[in-house]
Amino acid sequence: MAVFEFTGKSGDNNGYIYWLGTEAKSKKFENPHDGGRLRVTSSGMSVGTESGVVSRKRNEIIVSAGPDVWLCLDLGRSRTFSPTHCTMCHGSAAGGYDLNQCFTFEAHDPAAGTWVDISTRGQGPPHELKSPHGVNTFSLNAGGRRFRYMRIRMTGKNGRGDNSLPICAFEFYGRLYRVEKR
């Protein structure tokens, strides 16, 4: 259906969320969560809202610390995605809140009914995201598989010593597919 190539520059206008929010680059960007074109959910917010993560604004947004901390993108029943990259922006305006090797990228495999790790940890630069409002792009390995749900999940402690997840923006690159109705 569509391909979203990462250009090597974080913050470009070539990702899926930007494309969706501009209706294929045909109008000014509008938050696709607020417009009902995708859904962002979390394990629970302590600062900000889930919809803020796809607003393309640098606001303070933090998923609450807890036993299982995650932020998930739901593409909807009619779309699946084979991701190659994810760009994230740190959600804290304060320093000392770095994310260093303490998160992973996962996608839901409907056939197995489980979440699978699509991170490329150990294959390239480390998974780090610096505060305040640092930006980084991470390679993903979906192995050609297509997913409706993709998430970022905490696997350890951040620079403050807890497992809260400060992310104010993410963008995905890869290949979008339409799911045919049966």
mmCIF file of C-alpha atoms in Angstrom:
data_model
loop_
_atom_site.group_PDB
_atom_site.id
_atom_site.type_symbol
_atom_site.label_atom_id
_atom_site.label_comp_id
_atom_site.label_asym_id
_atom_site.label_seq_id
_atom_site.Cartn_x
_atom_site.Cartn_y
_atom_site.Cartn_z
ATOM 1 C CA MET A 1 0.000 0.000 0.000
ATOM 2 C CA ALA A 2 2.751 2.485 0.982
ATOM 3 C CA VAL A 3 6.446 2.528 1.896
ATOM 4 C CA PHE A 4 7.953 4.920 4.457
ATOM 5 C CA GLU A 5 11.728 5.173 4.079
ATOM 6 C CA PHE A 6 13.901 6.501 6.879
ATOM 7 C CA THR A 7 16.181 9.134 5.295
ATOM 8 C CA GLY A 8 18.831 9.038 7.997
ATOM 9 C CA LYS A 9 17.556 12.271 9.544
ATOM 10 C CA SER A 10 15.475 12.045 12.725
ATOM 11 C CA GLY A 11 12.428 14.291 12.647
ATOM 12 C CA ASP A 12 11.795 14.095 8.909
ATOM 13 C CA ASN A 13 8.333 14.078 7.313
ATOM 14 C CA ASN A 14 8.656 10.626 5.746
ATOM 15 C CA GLY A 15 7.156 8.421 8.472
ATOM 16 C CA TYR A 16 3.836 6.654 8.776
ATOM 17 C CA ILE A 17 2.352 8.824 11.550
ATOM 18 C CA TYR A 18 3.119 12.033 9.639
ATOM 19 C CA TRP A 19 1.632 10.528 6.464
ATOM 20 C CA LEU A 20 -1.511 9.483 8.323
ATOM 21 C CA GLY A 21 -1.871 12.885 10.044
ATOM 22 C CA THR A 22 -1.577 14.720 6.722
ATOM 23 C CA GLU A 23 -3.810 12.287 4.824
ATOM 24 C CA ALA A 24 -0.958 11.184 2.547
ATOM 25 C CA LYS A 25 0.702 14.623 2.655
ATOM 26 C CA SER A 26 -2.383 16.292 1.151
ATOM 27 C CA LYS A 27 -3.148 18.679 4.059
ATOM 28 C CA LYS A 28 -1.712 20.242 7.200
ATOM 29 C CA PHE A 29 -0.818 17.756 9.947
ATOM 30 C CA GLU A 30 -3.574 16.891 12.444
ATOM 31 C CA ASN A 31 -3.121 14.473 15.326
ATOM 32 C CA PRO A 32 -4.173 11.064 13.883
ATOM 33 C CA HIS A 33 -5.165 9.736 17.324
ATOM 34 C CA ASP A 34 -7.570 12.626 17.884
ATOM 35 C CA GLY A 35 -8.913 12.121 14.353
ATOM 36 C CA GLY A 36 -9.589 8.413 14.980
ATOM 37 C CA ARG A 37 -7.112 7.185 12.356
ATOM 38 C CA LEU A 38 -4.999 5.263 14.881
ATOM 39 C CA ARG A 39 -4.998 4.650 18.612
ATOM 40 C CA VAL A 40 -2.266 5.016 21.215
ATOM 41 C CA THR A 41 -2.665 3.178 24.527
ATOM 42 C CA SER A 42 -0.413 2.749 27.549
ATOM 43 C CA SER A 43 -0.046 0.906 30.808
ATOM 44 C CA GLY A 44 -1.005 4.219 32.506
ATOM 45 C CA MET A 45 0.045 7.854 32.204
ATOM 46 C CA SER A 46 1.566 9.962 34.972
ATOM 47 C CA VAL A 47 2.090 13.111 32.853
ATOM 48 C CA GLY A 48 0.341 14.008 29.594
ATOM 49 C CA THR A 49 -1.890 11.855 27.422
ATOM 50 C CA GLU A 50 -1.448 9.008 24.967
ATOM 51 C CA SER A 51 -2.678 11.178 22.091
ATOM 52 C CA GLY A 52 0.136 13.643 22.799
ATOM 53 C CA VAL A 53 2.674 11.049 21.638
ATOM 54 C CA VAL A 54 1.486 11.451 18.024
ATOM 55 C CA SER A 55 0.969 15.241 18.139
ATOM 56 C CA ARG A 56 4.497 16.061 16.838
ATOM 57 C CA LYS A 57 4.990 18.458 19.775
ATOM 58 C CA ARG A 58 7.651 18.399 22.475
ATOM 59 C CA ASN A 59 5.517 18.199 25.581
ATOM 60 C CA GLU A 60 6.242 16.465 28.851
ATOM 61 C CA ILE A 61 4.682 13.000 28.489
ATOM 62 C CA ILE A 62 5.535 10.131 30.834
ATOM 63 C CA VAL A 63 4.090 6.627 31.173
ATOM 64 C CA SER A 64 3.808 5.769 34.884
ATOM 65 C CA ALA A 65 6.273 3.414 36.570
ATOM 66 C CA GLY A 66 4.855 -0.001 37.422
ATOM 67 C CA PRO A 67 5.256 -3.747 37.007
ATOM 68 C CA ASP A 68 4.766 -3.724 33.186
ATOM 69 C CA VAL A 69 5.325 -0.337 31.514
ATOM 70 C CA TRP A 70 4.507 0.135 27.826
ATOM 71 C CA LEU A 71 3.235 2.510 25.135
ATOM 72 C CA CYS A 72 1.386 0.910 22.198
ATOM 73 C CA LEU A 73 0.349 1.971 18.686
ATOM 74 C CA ASP A 74 -2.800 0.311 17.272
ATOM 75 C CA LEU A 75 -3.089 0.766 13.504
ATOM 76 C CA GLY A 76 -6.709 -0.445 13.383
ATOM 77 C CA ARG A 77 -8.359 -3.494 11.829
ATOM 78 C CA SER A 78 -7.735 -2.454 8.228
ATOM 79 C CA ARG A 79 -3.943 -1.892 8.389
ATOM 80 C CA THR A 80 -0.776 -3.824 9.227
ATOM 81 C CA PHE A 81 2.817 -2.622 9.187
ATOM 82 C CA SER A 82 6.244 -4.190 8.709
ATOM 83 C CA PRO A 83 8.506 -1.743 10.587
ATOM 84 C CA THR A 84 12.153 -1.033 9.757
ATOM 85 C CA HIS A 85 12.837 1.971 12.046
ATOM 86 C CA CYS A 86 11.340 3.925 14.928
ATOM 87 C CA THR A 87 12.257 7.498 15.841
ATOM 88 C CA MET A 88 11.522 8.576 19.423
ATOM 89 C CA CYS A 89 11.711 11.881 21.259
ATOM 90 C CA HIS A 90 12.373 11.864 25.006
ATOM 91 C CA GLY A 91 9.351 13.113 26.950
ATOM 92 C CA SER A 92 11.038 14.978 29.791
ATOM 93 C CA ALA A 93 12.211 18.574 29.803
ATOM 94 C CA ALA A 94 14.528 17.785 32.754
ATOM 95 C CA GLY A 95 17.961 16.212 32.529
ATOM 96 C CA GLY A 96 19.082 13.036 34.282
ATOM 97 C CA TYR A 97 16.168 10.965 32.975
ATOM 98 C CA ASP A 98 18.058 9.114 30.237
ATOM 99 C CA LEU A 99 16.886 5.823 28.760
ATOM 100 C CA ASN A 100 19.965 3.620 28.400
ATOM 101 C CA GLN A 101 19.446 0.027 27.264
ATOM 102 C CA CYS A 102 16.259 -0.166 29.378
ATOM 103 C CA PHE A 103 13.566 -0.519 26.708
ATOM 104 C CA THR A 104 12.650 -2.781 23.828
ATOM 105 C CA PHE A 105 10.446 -2.637 20.737
ATOM 106 C CA GLU A 106 7.779 -5.313 20.433
ATOM 107 C CA ALA A 107 4.975 -6.221 18.038
ATOM 108 C CA HIS A 108 1.968 -8.451 18.609
ATOM 109 C CA ASP A 109 1.969 -11.722 16.680
ATOM 110 C CA PRO A 110 -1.720 -12.641 16.327
ATOM 111 C CA ALA A 111 -0.991 -16.224 15.231
ATOM 112 C CA ALA A 112 1.002 -16.963 18.389
ATOM 113 C CA GLY A 113 -1.006 -14.599 20.599
ATOM 114 C CA THR A 114 2.211 -13.153 22.049
ATOM 115 C CA TRP A 115 4.439 -10.088 21.806
ATOM 116 C CA VAL A 116 7.677 -10.580 19.851
ATOM 117 C CA ASP A 117 10.859 -8.549 20.207
ATOM 118 C CA ILE A 118 11.628 -6.611 17.001
ATOM 119 C CA SER A 119 14.589 -4.710 18.480
ATOM 120 C CA THR A 120 18.008 -4.993 16.897
ATOM 121 C CA ARG A 121 19.874 -4.734 20.185
ATOM 122 C CA GLY A 122 23.512 -5.674 19.745
ATOM 123 C CA GLN A 123 23.310 -4.934 16.006
ATOM 124 C CA GLY A 124 24.356 -1.311 15.733
ATOM 125 C CA PRO A 125 24.321 1.619 18.138
ATOM 126 C CA PRO A 126 23.000 1.084 21.672
ATOM 127 C CA HIS A 127 19.378 1.813 22.530
ATOM 128 C CA GLU A 128 19.815 5.191 24.208
ATOM 129 C CA LEU A 129 17.580 8.215 24.460
ATOM 130 C CA LYS A 130 18.942 11.252 26.292
ATOM 131 C CA SER A 131 16.967 13.815 28.272
ATOM 132 C CA PRO A 132 15.902 16.545 27.926
ATOM 133 C CA HIS A 133 13.902 15.911 24.725
ATOM 134 C CA GLY A 134 16.654 13.935 22.999
ATOM 135 C CA VAL A 135 15.805 12.314 19.663
ATOM 136 C CA ASN A 136 17.115 9.035 18.279
ATOM 137 C CA THR A 137 16.160 6.568 15.553
ATOM 138 C CA PHE A 138 16.401 2.830 16.099
ATOM 139 C CA SER A 139 16.569 0.035 13.520
ATOM 140 C CA LEU A 140 13.899 -2.642 13.863
ATOM 141 C CA ASN A 141 13.782 -6.190 12.541
ATOM 142 C CA ALA A 142 10.285 -7.437 11.779
ATOM 143 C CA GLY A 143 11.634 -10.190 9.535
ATOM 144 C CA GLY A 144 9.065 -9.238 6.898
ATOM 145 C CA ARG A 145 6.185 -9.923 9.292
ATOM 146 C CA ARG A 146 3.211 -7.557 9.440
ATOM 147 C CA PHE A 147 1.688 -6.236 12.638
ATOM 148 C CA ARG A 148 -1.348 -4.253 13.757
ATOM 149 C CA TYR A 149 0.086 -3.472 17.222
ATOM 150 C CA MET A 150 3.601 -2.168 17.972
ATOM 151 C CA ARG A 151 4.848 -1.062 21.371
ATOM 152 C CA ILE A 152 7.776 0.250 23.362
ATOM 153 C CA ARG A 153 8.192 -1.598 26.668
ATOM 154 C CA MET A 154 10.483 -0.826 29.593
ATOM 155 C CA THR A 155 12.836 -3.666 30.532
ATOM 156 C CA GLY A 156 14.915 -1.897 33.185
ATOM 157 C CA LYS A 157 15.430 1.359 35.066
ATOM 158 C CA ASN A 158 15.842 4.810 33.534
ATOM 159 C CA GLY A 159 18.347 7.446 34.682
ATOM 160 C CA ARG A 160 16.107 8.374 37.624
ATOM 161 C CA GLY A 161 16.114 4.828 38.951
ATOM 162 C CA ASP A 162 12.536 3.802 38.174
ATOM 163 C CA ASN A 163 10.924 2.252 35.101
ATOM 164 C CA SER A 164 8.687 5.108 33.979
ATOM 165 C CA LEU A 165 8.792 5.776 30.233
ATOM 166 C CA PRO A 166 9.230 9.419 29.151
ATOM 167 C CA ILE A 167 8.358 9.509 25.423
ATOM 168 C CA CYS A 168 6.702 12.564 23.852
ATOM 169 C CA ALA A 169 6.812 11.384 20.244
ATOM 170 C CA PHE A 170 7.418 8.377 18.075
ATOM 171 C CA GLU A 171 7.399 7.787 14.347
ATOM 172 C CA PHE A 172 7.546 4.493 12.458
ATOM 173 C CA TYR A 173 9.114 3.682 9.101
ATOM 174 C CA GLY A 174 8.582 0.575 7.004
ATOM 175 C CA ARG A 175 5.874 -0.882 4.778
ATOM 176 C CA LEU A 176 2.134 -0.372 5.278
ATOM 177 C CA TYR A 177 -0.392 -2.988 4.125
ATOM 178 C CA ARG A 178 -4.158 -2.919 3.811
ATOM 179 C CA VAL A 179 -5.991 -5.833 5.406
ATOM 180 C CA GLU A 180 -8.618 -7.195 3.042
ATOM 181 C CA LYS A 181 -12.093 -7.676 4.520
ATOM 182 C CA ARG A 182 -13.327 -11.246 4.573
#
